[in-house]
Short mmCIF file of C-alpha atoms in Angstrom, two decimals:
data_model
loop_
_atom_site.label_atom_id
_atom_site.label_comp_id
_atom_site.label_asym_id
_atom_site.label_seq_id
_atom_site.Cartn_x
_atom_site.Cartn_y
_atom_site.Cartn_z
CA MET D 1 -88.18 59.33 -115.34
CA GLU D 2 -86.13 61.49 -113.11
CA LYS D 3 -86.23 61.33 -109.44
CA GLN D 4 -88.41 63.90 -107.73
CA PRO D 5 -88.12 65.50 -104.30
CA ILE D 6 -90.74 63.22 -102.91
CA ASP D 7 -88.58 60.23 -103.89
CA ASP D 8 -85.66 61.71 -102.01
CA LEU D 9 -87.82 62.44 -99.00
CA PHE D 10 -89.09 58.91 -98.66
CA ALA D 11 -85.72 57.34 -99.54
CA ARG D 12 -83.90 59.32 -96.86
CA LYS D 13 -86.45 58.62 -94.19
CA LEU D 14 -87.40 55.00 -94.96
CA ARG D 15 -84.31 53.33 -96.41
CA ASP D 16 -82.68 52.56 -93.02
CA ALA D 17 -85.84 52.66 -90.94
CA GLU D 18 -86.33 49.99 -88.32
CA VAL D 19 -89.46 48.46 -86.92
CA PRO D 20 -89.10 46.34 -83.76
CA VAL D 21 -90.04 42.68 -84.06
CA GLY D 22 -91.45 40.34 -81.44
CA SER D 23 -89.08 38.63 -78.98
CA ASP D 24 -90.15 35.19 -80.09
CA GLY D 25 -89.27 35.83 -83.72
CA PHE D 26 -86.09 33.78 -83.68
CA SER D 27 -87.73 30.87 -81.88
CA GLN D 28 -90.46 30.85 -84.52
CA LEU D 29 -87.75 30.88 -87.15
CA GLN D 30 -85.95 27.94 -85.51
CA MET D 31 -89.17 25.96 -85.28
CA ARG D 32 -89.77 26.40 -88.98
CA MET D 33 -86.19 25.48 -89.84
CA LYS D 34 -85.83 22.42 -87.57
CA PRO D 35 -87.83 19.91 -89.59
CA LYS D 36 -85.81 20.62 -92.71
CA THR D 37 -82.40 20.47 -91.05
CA HIS D 38 -83.50 17.44 -89.13
CA LEU D 39 -84.51 15.84 -92.38
CA VAL D 40 -81.12 16.59 -93.84
CA ARG D 41 -79.36 15.03 -90.87
CA ARG D 42 -81.81 12.18 -90.82
CA SER D 43 -81.20 11.43 -94.45
CA ALA D 44 -77.47 11.31 -93.79
CA THR D 45 -77.92 8.96 -90.83
CA ILE D 46 -80.29 6.82 -92.83
CA TRP D 47 -77.64 6.35 -95.48
CA TRP D 48 -75.14 5.32 -92.84
CA GLN D 49 -77.65 2.91 -91.34
CA LEU D 50 -78.39 1.41 -94.73
CA ALA D 51 -74.73 1.01 -95.45
CA SER D 52 -74.06 -0.70 -92.13
CA ALA D 53 -77.07 -2.97 -92.62
CA ALA D 54 -75.81 -3.92 -96.07
CA CYS D 55 -72.38 -4.74 -94.65
CA LEU D 56 -73.94 -6.93 -91.99
CA VAL D 57 -76.01 -8.77 -94.54
CA VAL D 58 -72.98 -9.39 -96.70
CA ALA D 59 -70.97 -10.58 -93.71
CA PHE D 60 -73.69 -12.98 -92.63
CA GLY D 61 -74.02 -14.26 -96.14
CA LEU D 62 -70.31 -14.99 -96.34
CA LEU D 63 -70.33 -16.71 -92.97
CA TYR D 64 -73.32 -18.80 -93.96
CA ARG D 65 -71.63 -19.78 -97.15
CA ALA D 66 -68.47 -20.71 -95.32
CA SER D 67 -70.36 -22.77 -92.78
CA LYS D 68 -72.10 -24.69 -95.51
CA THR D 69 -68.85 -26.11 -96.82
CA GLU D 70 -68.14 -29.56 -95.49
CA PRO D 71 -65.92 -29.58 -92.47
CA VAL D 72 -62.53 -31.05 -92.82
CA ILE D 73 -62.83 -34.31 -91.08
CA SER D 74 -60.00 -36.67 -90.98
CA GLN D 75 -60.87 -39.19 -93.53
CA PRO D 76 -60.48 -42.73 -92.53
CA VAL D 77 -57.45 -44.25 -94.01
CA ALA D 78 -57.25 -47.90 -94.70
CA ILE D 79 -54.28 -49.33 -92.95
CA THR D 80 -53.22 -52.61 -94.28
CA LYS D 81 -51.43 -54.93 -92.06
CA LYS D 82 -49.29 -55.95 -94.86
CA GLY D 83 -46.61 -53.45 -95.27
CA PRO D 84 -43.03 -53.15 -96.03
CA ALA D 85 -40.66 -53.29 -93.21
CA LYS D 86 -39.68 -49.88 -92.12
CA GLU D 87 -36.21 -49.09 -91.14
CA LEU D 88 -36.05 -46.90 -88.10
CA PRO D 89 -33.16 -45.21 -86.44
CA LEU D 90 -31.06 -47.18 -84.13
CA ASN D 91 -31.87 -47.83 -80.55
CA LEU D 92 -35.47 -48.39 -81.31
CA GLU D 93 -37.15 -51.57 -80.40
CA LEU D 94 -40.59 -52.85 -80.54
CA THR D 95 -41.80 -54.74 -77.58
CA ASN D 96 -44.98 -56.24 -76.56
CA PRO D 97 -45.89 -53.90 -73.75
CA LEU D 98 -48.02 -56.45 -72.05
CA THR D 99 -45.37 -59.04 -71.89
CA ASN D 100 -42.40 -56.71 -72.21
CA VAL D 101 -40.96 -59.13 -74.60
CA PRO D 102 -39.76 -58.11 -77.96
CA GLU D 103 -42.04 -59.34 -80.64
CA ARG D 104 -41.20 -61.99 -83.07
CA GLY D 105 -38.93 -60.93 -85.76
CA LEU D 106 -37.62 -57.97 -83.89
CA GLN D 107 -34.09 -56.95 -84.13
CA ARG D 108 -32.60 -54.14 -82.24
CA GLY D 109 -32.42 -51.19 -84.46
CA ARG D 110 -34.92 -52.57 -86.92
CA LEU D 111 -38.61 -52.55 -86.71
CA ILE D 112 -40.63 -55.13 -88.47
CA ASP D 113 -44.33 -54.99 -88.67
CA SER D 114 -45.12 -58.17 -86.82
CA ARG D 115 -48.67 -58.35 -87.95
CA ALA D 116 -47.67 -58.17 -91.53
CA ALA D 117 -45.10 -60.86 -91.14
CA GLN D 118 -47.35 -63.08 -89.14
CA ASP D 119 -50.06 -63.87 -91.55
CA GLU D 120 -50.08 -62.77 -95.08
CA GLN D 121 -53.17 -64.60 -96.06
CA THR D 122 -55.38 -62.95 -93.57
CA ALA D 123 -54.39 -59.51 -94.52
CA GLN D 124 -56.85 -57.40 -92.81
CA VAL D 125 -57.89 -53.97 -93.62
CA VAL D 126 -58.97 -52.03 -90.66
CA THR D 127 -59.79 -48.44 -90.98
CA TYR D 128 -58.74 -46.05 -88.37
CA PRO D 129 -58.78 -42.33 -88.42
CA VAL D 130 -55.46 -40.91 -89.22
CA GLN D 131 -55.57 -38.53 -86.36
CA LYS D 132 -56.00 -41.32 -83.92
CA ARG D 133 -52.97 -43.05 -85.21
CA ALA D 134 -50.98 -39.92 -85.13
CA THR D 135 -51.80 -39.14 -81.55
CA LEU D 136 -50.75 -42.49 -80.41
CA ILE D 137 -47.48 -42.36 -82.19
CA ASN D 138 -46.59 -38.87 -81.16
CA GLN D 139 -47.22 -39.29 -77.50
CA PRO D 140 -44.22 -38.06 -75.64
CA PRO D 141 -42.88 -40.21 -72.89
CA ALA D 142 -43.90 -39.29 -69.39
CA LYS D 143 -40.39 -39.49 -68.01
CA PRO D 144 -37.03 -39.05 -69.54
CA LEU D 145 -36.21 -42.21 -71.29
CA THR D 146 -32.73 -42.20 -70.04
CA GLN D 147 -34.06 -42.93 -66.63
CA ALA D 148 -36.63 -45.41 -67.72
CA ILE D 149 -35.86 -48.99 -67.14
CA GLU D 150 -37.30 -51.00 -69.90
CA PRO D 151 -38.66 -54.18 -68.66
CA ALA D 152 -38.19 -55.51 -72.12
CA GLU D 153 -34.47 -55.00 -71.82
CA GLN D 154 -34.41 -56.62 -68.51
CA VAL D 155 -36.32 -59.55 -69.79
CA ALA D 156 -34.33 -59.68 -72.95
CA ARG D 157 -31.11 -59.80 -71.06
CA ALA D 158 -32.43 -62.34 -68.65
CA LYS D 159 -33.99 -64.55 -71.23
CA PRO D 160 -32.64 -64.50 -74.70
CA HIS D 161 -35.46 -65.42 -76.92
CA LYS D 162 -35.85 -66.67 -80.37
CA GLU D 163 -39.47 -66.42 -80.74
CA ILE D 164 -42.29 -64.50 -79.42
CA GLN D 165 -43.06 -65.45 -75.93
CA GLN D 166 -46.55 -64.88 -75.03
CA LEU D 167 -47.98 -65.68 -71.74
CA PRO D 168 -50.79 -68.16 -71.92
CA ASN D 169 -54.30 -67.16 -71.36
CA THR D 170 -53.63 -63.57 -71.66
CA PRO D 171 -56.54 -61.91 -73.20
CA THR D 172 -54.72 -59.55 -75.34
CA ILE D 173 -56.24 -57.34 -77.86
CA THR D 174 -53.92 -56.40 -80.54
CA SER D 175 -54.71 -53.61 -82.84
CA THR D 176 -53.44 -52.83 -86.19
CA ILE D 177 -52.29 -49.51 -85.05
CA ALA D 178 -48.57 -49.18 -85.32
CA PRO D 179 -47.12 -50.07 -82.00
CA ILE D 180 -45.76 -47.38 -79.86
CA ILE D 181 -42.17 -46.80 -80.55
CA ARG D 182 -39.94 -46.22 -77.64
CA VAL D 183 -36.42 -45.06 -77.65
CA ALA D 184 -34.47 -47.38 -75.41
CA GLN D 185 -31.22 -45.78 -74.51
CA SER D 186 -30.75 -46.70 -70.97
CA THR D 187 -28.14 -49.11 -69.81
CA GLU D 188 -28.55 -48.37 -66.21
CA ARG D 189 -29.44 -50.69 -63.52
CA PRO D 190 -33.05 -51.65 -63.68
CA LYS D 191 -35.19 -50.00 -61.10
CA GLN D 192 -38.07 -51.38 -59.17
CA LEU D 193 -41.29 -52.37 -60.63
CA SER D 194 -43.12 -49.33 -59.39
CA GLU D 195 -40.81 -47.02 -61.26
CA ARG D 196 -41.15 -48.65 -64.58
CA THR D 197 -43.06 -46.99 -67.32
CA VAL D 198 -46.00 -48.79 -68.66
CA ILE D 199 -46.67 -48.36 -72.28
CA LEU D 200 -50.11 -49.17 -73.36
CA THR D 201 -50.91 -50.79 -76.57
CA ILE D 202 -54.03 -52.42 -77.56
CA GLU D 203 -53.71 -55.93 -78.77
CA GLU D 204 -56.71 -57.79 -79.78
CA SER D 205 -57.29 -61.22 -78.42
CA GLU D 206 -57.40 -64.28 -80.55
CA THR D 207 -61.10 -64.47 -80.23
CA ALA D 208 -61.37 -60.89 -81.19
CA ASP D 209 -59.05 -61.55 -84.11
CA THR D 210 -61.28 -64.19 -85.44
CA GLN D 211 -64.22 -62.00 -84.91
CA ILE D 212 -62.59 -59.19 -86.71
CA ALA D 213 -61.43 -61.45 -89.42
CA SER D 214 -64.87 -62.78 -89.83
CA VAL D 215 -66.35 -59.37 -89.77
CA ASN D 216 -63.88 -57.71 -92.00
CA THR D 217 -64.26 -60.28 -94.64
CA SER D 218 -67.80 -59.27 -94.84
CA PRO D 219 -67.60 -55.58 -94.34
CA THR D 220 -71.31 -55.03 -94.47
CA PRO D 221 -72.59 -54.79 -90.93
CA ASP D 222 -75.36 -56.79 -89.49
CA PRO D 223 -78.57 -55.05 -90.37
CA GLN D 224 -80.05 -55.96 -87.05
CA LEU D 225 -77.24 -54.27 -85.29
CA HIS D 226 -77.66 -51.23 -87.41
CA GLN D 227 -81.24 -51.03 -86.54
CA ASN D 228 -80.32 -50.70 -82.94
CA SER D 229 -77.45 -48.34 -83.59
CA LEU D 230 -77.78 -44.64 -83.17
CA SER D 231 -79.00 -42.70 -86.12
CA GLY D 232 -77.53 -39.78 -87.85
CA LEU D 233 -74.02 -38.55 -87.33
CA PHE D 234 -73.38 -40.45 -84.16
CA GLY D 235 -74.36 -43.63 -85.93
CA LYS D 236 -71.88 -42.90 -88.67
CA ILE D 237 -69.12 -42.35 -86.20
CA LYS D 238 -69.96 -45.61 -84.61
CA GLN D 239 -69.84 -47.29 -87.95
CA LEU D 240 -66.29 -46.09 -88.39
CA LYS D 241 -65.32 -48.18 -85.41
CA ASN D 242 -66.80 -51.30 -86.83
CA GLY D 243 -64.68 -53.62 -84.95
CA GLU D 244 -65.51 -52.09 -81.67
CA VAL D 245 -69.18 -51.83 -82.30
CA LEU D 246 -69.53 -55.25 -83.66
CA ALA D 247 -67.36 -56.68 -81.00
CA LYS D 248 -69.48 -54.94 -78.53
CA ALA D 249 -72.63 -56.18 -80.10
CA ALA D 250 -71.44 -59.71 -80.47
CA PRO D 251 -71.79 -61.81 -77.39
CA THR D 252 -68.53 -62.61 -75.76
CA ALA D 253 -67.74 -65.95 -74.22
CA ASN D 254 -66.29 -64.48 -71.14
CA GLN D 255 -68.94 -62.37 -69.57
CA ASN D 256 -66.49 -60.88 -67.20
CA VAL D 257 -64.55 -59.21 -69.94
CA PRO D 258 -65.79 -55.63 -70.15
CA ARG D 259 -67.31 -54.59 -73.41
CA ASN D 260 -65.87 -51.16 -73.81
CA ARG D 261 -62.38 -50.52 -74.91
CA PHE D 262 -61.06 -48.86 -71.84
CA GLY D 263 -62.46 -51.60 -69.74
CA ARG D 264 -60.53 -54.11 -71.77
CA ILE D 265 -57.38 -52.04 -71.48
CA PHE D 266 -57.77 -51.84 -67.79
CA THR D 267 -58.19 -55.57 -67.42
CA GLU D 268 -55.22 -56.25 -69.63
CA VAL D 269 -53.00 -53.93 -67.68
CA LYS D 270 -54.15 -55.53 -64.57
CA GLU D 271 -53.37 -58.96 -65.93
CA SER D 272 -49.97 -57.84 -67.15
CA LEU D 273 -49.05 -56.49 -63.78
CA LYS D 274 -50.10 -59.73 -62.25
CA ASN D 275 -48.02 -61.60 -64.72
CA GLU D 276 -45.01 -59.45 -64.02
CA THR D 277 -45.22 -60.16 -60.38
CA THR D 278 -45.47 -63.86 -61.12
CA LEU D 279 -42.45 -63.66 -63.43
CA GLU D 280 -40.38 -62.00 -60.80
CA MET J 1 -83.04 44.71 -78.85
CA PRO J 2 -80.93 42.69 -76.49
CA LEU J 3 -77.29 43.52 -76.32
CA SER J 4 -75.28 40.68 -77.69
CA ILE J 5 -71.55 40.41 -77.59
CA PRO J 6 -70.37 39.85 -81.15
CA TYR J 7 -69.12 36.32 -81.44
CA TYR J 8 -67.58 36.82 -84.83
CA LEU J 9 -65.17 39.64 -85.55
CA SER J 10 -66.08 40.31 -89.16
CA GLU J 11 -68.94 39.79 -91.58
CA SER J 12 -66.92 37.22 -93.51
CA GLN J 13 -66.47 35.09 -90.38
CA LEU J 14 -70.18 35.38 -89.77
CA VAL J 15 -70.92 34.20 -93.28
CA VAL J 16 -68.56 31.25 -92.92
CA ALA J 17 -70.28 30.27 -89.71
CA LEU J 18 -73.67 30.54 -91.39
CA GLN J 19 -72.48 28.33 -94.20
CA ARG J 20 -71.48 25.76 -91.60
CA GLY J 21 -74.99 25.95 -90.23
CA GLU J 22 -74.09 27.24 -86.81
CA ALA J 23 -77.21 28.24 -84.90
CA ARG J 24 -75.35 30.86 -82.95
CA ALA J 25 -74.41 32.69 -86.13
CA GLN J 26 -78.01 32.53 -87.31
CA LYS J 27 -79.17 34.11 -84.09
CA ILE J 28 -76.62 36.90 -84.42
CA VAL J 29 -77.70 37.63 -87.97
CA TYR J 30 -81.35 37.69 -86.98
CA GLU J 31 -80.76 40.02 -84.07
CA ARG J 32 -78.61 42.30 -86.17
CA TYR J 33 -80.91 42.70 -89.18
CA ALA J 34 -84.41 41.74 -88.06
CA ASN J 35 -85.69 45.26 -87.27
CA ARG J 36 -84.43 46.75 -90.50
CA MET J 37 -85.78 43.91 -92.56
CA MET J 38 -89.11 44.18 -90.79
CA ALA J 39 -89.42 47.78 -91.97
CA ILE J 40 -88.75 46.64 -95.53
CA CYS J 41 -91.36 43.92 -95.33
CA LEU J 42 -93.85 46.33 -93.79
CA ARG J 43 -93.32 48.84 -96.60
CA TYR J 44 -94.34 46.21 -99.15
CA VAL J 45 -96.92 44.16 -97.28
CA ALA J 46 -98.48 46.95 -95.19
CA ASN J 47 -99.77 44.49 -92.59
CA GLN J 48 -97.95 43.71 -89.36
CA ALA J 49 -98.91 40.02 -89.19
CA ASP J 50 -98.25 39.36 -92.85
CA ALA J 51 -94.97 41.27 -92.62
CA GLU J 52 -93.77 39.04 -89.76
CA ASP J 53 -94.58 35.90 -91.74
CA VAL J 54 -92.74 37.25 -94.75
CA LEU J 55 -89.81 38.20 -92.51
CA ILE J 56 -89.44 34.69 -91.06
CA GLU J 57 -89.82 33.05 -94.45
CA ALA J 58 -87.19 35.33 -95.90
CA PHE J 59 -84.70 34.64 -93.11
CA MET J 60 -85.29 30.93 -93.50
CA HIS J 61 -84.53 31.09 -97.19
CA ALA J 62 -81.51 33.26 -96.50
CA PHE J 63 -80.03 30.70 -94.11
CA GLU J 64 -80.77 27.88 -96.50
CA ARG J 65 -79.19 29.62 -99.47
CA VAL J 66 -76.28 31.20 -97.63
CA ASN J 67 -73.92 29.03 -99.66
CA GLN J 68 -75.00 31.00 -102.73
CA PHE J 69 -73.63 34.22 -101.27
CA ARG J 70 -70.43 34.94 -103.12
CA ASN J 71 -69.13 37.94 -101.19
CA GLU J 72 -70.14 40.27 -104.04
CA GLY J 73 -71.38 43.24 -102.09
CA SER J 74 -72.47 43.39 -98.52
CA PHE J 75 -74.25 40.60 -96.74
CA GLU J 76 -76.95 43.03 -95.63
CA GLY J 77 -77.67 44.01 -99.23
CA TRP J 78 -77.98 40.30 -100.10
CA VAL J 79 -80.43 39.72 -97.27
CA ARG J 80 -82.35 42.88 -98.26
CA ARG J 81 -82.84 41.54 -101.78
CA ILE J 82 -84.16 38.29 -100.34
CA MET J 83 -86.65 40.28 -98.25
CA ILE J 84 -87.89 42.17 -101.29
CA THR J 85 -88.21 39.01 -103.32
CA GLU J 86 -90.21 37.29 -100.62
CA SER J 87 -92.45 40.34 -100.23
CA LEU J 88 -93.14 40.44 -103.96
CA MET J 89 -93.93 36.74 -103.99
CA PHE J 90 -96.42 37.33 -101.20
CA LEU J 91 -98.07 40.13 -103.15
CA ARG J 92 -98.20 38.07 -106.33
CA LYS J 93 -100.04 35.32 -104.49
CA ASN J 94 -102.68 37.86 -103.50
CA LYS J 95 -102.78 39.31 -107.04
CA SER J 96 -102.91 42.82 -105.65
CA LEU J 97 -100.34 44.51 -107.84
CA ARG J 98 -102.82 45.84 -110.38
CA GLN J 99 -105.02 47.88 -108.10
CA GLU J 100 -105.54 51.44 -109.13
CA VAL J 101 -106.98 54.40 -107.34
CA PRO J 102 -108.49 57.48 -108.93
CA LEU J 103 -106.49 60.63 -108.39
CA ASP J 104 -107.49 64.17 -107.85
CA ASN J 105 -106.18 66.24 -110.66
CA GLY J 106 -104.57 69.62 -110.10
CA MET J 107 -103.21 68.92 -106.70
CA GLU J 108 -100.56 71.25 -105.44
CA GLU J 109 -97.29 69.89 -104.44
CA PRO J 110 -96.57 69.77 -100.75
CA ASP J 111 -93.87 71.62 -98.88
CA TYR J 112 -91.15 69.03 -98.81
CA GLN J 113 -89.06 71.03 -96.41
CA TRP J 114 -91.89 71.11 -93.95
CA ALA J 115 -92.39 67.39 -94.49
CA ASP J 116 -88.74 66.65 -93.92
CA GLU J 117 -88.72 68.56 -90.71
CA ASN J 118 -92.00 67.43 -89.33
CA LEU J 119 -92.69 63.97 -90.60
CA GLN J 120 -90.89 61.00 -89.06
CA ALA J 121 -90.24 57.56 -90.53
CA ASP J 122 -93.30 56.09 -88.86
CA ASP J 123 -95.49 58.80 -90.42
CA LEU J 124 -94.10 58.15 -93.85
CA LEU J 125 -94.44 54.39 -93.39
CA ARG J 126 -98.05 54.97 -92.49
CA LEU J 127 -98.50 57.06 -95.65
CA VAL J 128 -96.86 54.37 -97.82
CA ALA J 129 -98.99 51.66 -96.25
CA GLN J 130 -102.12 53.58 -97.31
CA LEU J 131 -101.19 53.24 -100.98
CA PRO J 132 -102.61 50.39 -103.07
CA ASP J 133 -100.37 47.39 -103.32
CA GLY J 134 -99.31 48.03 -106.91
CA TYR J 135 -98.51 51.72 -106.36
CA ARG J 136 -96.74 50.93 -103.15
CA THR J 137 -94.62 48.21 -104.73
CA ILE J 138 -93.53 50.29 -107.67
CA PHE J 139 -92.83 53.30 -105.49
CA ASN J 140 -90.77 51.24 -103.07
CA LEU J 141 -88.79 49.57 -105.85
CA TYR J 142 -88.13 52.72 -107.77
CA ALA J 143 -87.93 55.49 -105.21
CA ILE J 144 -86.43 53.72 -102.21
CA GLU J 145 -84.64 50.63 -103.55
CA GLY J 146 -83.43 52.31 -106.73
CA TYR J 147 -84.57 49.79 -109.34
CA SER J 148 -85.16 50.90 -112.90
CA HIS J 149 -88.47 50.44 -114.65
CA ALA J 150 -87.00 47.62 -116.68
CA GLU J 151 -85.90 45.83 -113.58
CA ILE J 152 -89.22 46.49 -111.96
CA ALA J 153 -90.95 45.03 -114.99
CA THR J 154 -88.84 41.89 -114.64
CA LEU J 155 -89.42 41.56 -110.94
CA THR J 156 -93.14 42.18 -110.95
CA GLY J 157 -94.06 40.78 -114.33
CA ILE J 158 -95.61 44.01 -115.61
CA SER J 159 -94.60 46.22 -118.48
CA GLU J 160 -92.38 49.24 -118.15
CA GLY J 161 -95.24 51.50 -119.12
CA THR J 162 -97.38 50.10 -116.36
CA SER J 163 -94.48 50.56 -113.98
CA LYS J 164 -94.13 54.23 -115.00
CA SER J 165 -97.78 54.99 -114.75
CA GLN J 166 -98.09 53.35 -111.37
CA LEU J 167 -95.07 55.24 -110.10
CA SER J 168 -96.56 58.60 -111.09
CA ARG J 169 -99.83 57.70 -109.49
CA ALA J 170 -98.04 56.65 -106.31
CA ARG J 171 -96.20 59.93 -106.19
CA ALA J 172 -99.35 61.87 -106.69
CA LEU J 173 -101.10 60.07 -103.89
CA LEU J 174 -98.26 60.56 -101.49
CA GLN J 175 -98.07 64.26 -102.31
CA GLN J 176 -101.78 64.53 -101.69
CA LYS J 177 -101.53 62.87 -98.32
CA ILE J 178 -98.54 64.96 -97.27
CA ARG J 179 -100.36 68.07 -98.36
CA THR J 180 -103.35 67.01 -96.34
CA LEU J 181 -101.18 66.52 -93.31
CA GLU J 182 -99.47 69.77 -93.89
CA THR J 183 -102.61 71.73 -94.26
CA GLY J 184 -104.13 69.98 -91.36
CA VAL J 185 -101.25 70.79 -89.12
CA LYS J 186 -100.96 74.28 -90.38
CA SER J 187 -104.63 74.89 -90.11
CA THR J 188 -104.74 73.71 -86.53
CA PRO J 189 -104.47 76.72 -84.29
CA ILE J 190 -101.71 76.68 -81.81
CA TYR J 191 -103.14 77.83 -78.51
CA GLY J 192 -100.72 79.81 -76.41
CA LYS J 193 -100.96 80.70 -72.79
CA ALA J 194 -103.63 83.07 -71.96
CA ALA J 195 -102.36 86.49 -71.16
CA ASN J 196 -103.26 87.70 -67.79
#
């Protein structure tokens, strides 16, 4: 069909005609569009939130799994008193810190495990945590050793000895921990007593030795004691220090001797200082 | 229409901004084309309230599908096609495309020159709005938009024959109305000043 004049008339007049719209037309348009665009944005944010939540869950799961693994605790290592003699560098000597007298069998420049040489039959196995041993050995000296006056030297020079000299009635508690090794390099004039370094070692007394010997031969603890001991983890830690616990539990002859370890150390140091003054 | 300083220098920049979803670009497009698109919607829907609804729906779809615009032709022509599509969808929902009106046979054709000189766009819009929905749609698509009967058949879902018959009926009705206006105006005496 061909176009007619009426088609042209209406096309010319109405093709580009304009009719004014209300002023709130665009606001109505925005209101209708907002929920959809908001949904689009919301869906994007939801995905991000889900992803972050998933990452958190995975992270917590990994942490939980890591925490479930057993912690690395220093396993107790059995230290036998019997052991081969260890050769150490020169200028090392082992002295009884309480008496400041070199132990039996000591030669300058050579360390001999005195406990091992003392009694082979009563070889005792005492367990101590490795870390504990390591800390004791690796303790640095408080003062430069060149300035330290070793009472052991002084005593050694004054009194040449052939055997271990132990002061009587000294409640000593010897431990099976390797004695502290000191590097004695000084040849200077000995200083006064107050300037001397005191090296602490723990030596068990004879009574304690027998107790330990008796206990260690029968490693199973007294069930009555265990009933009174603390339960759970703390109880297990206590069990590791059998000697201490049992010694603590067992009645001591001398009631004045303190039960705890540091109390014993304190009394021994006190006694050693007294003895030093008497020696001088 | 409020005067707005153009934010974008060219139509292509405006389209890019629309594709990014910038609200400012949407407002500029609405202010630039709303009046013209309203006339298009009013030609098809013939109701002010319905035309405004169709207008907003069409703009919404245009902004949502702006990524489909491929710079083939003008952006205004693309928006115009969206307006027509939305108007037709509105009419289909109402199922008003098959209305028919009896015609007076033997009607003389109007004076188109007189009509061109004396009838404005609002008058012609009013005449088009008086047509039945089917006649109006076909007339708008064929006479004003320039679609062929085949295209009209595809758009409206009717046959080409129906499209042709409805177009001729629409023309006849419009001629009758213009003739009525013409005769009415011409028959109205023009009173001059009384001579003293």
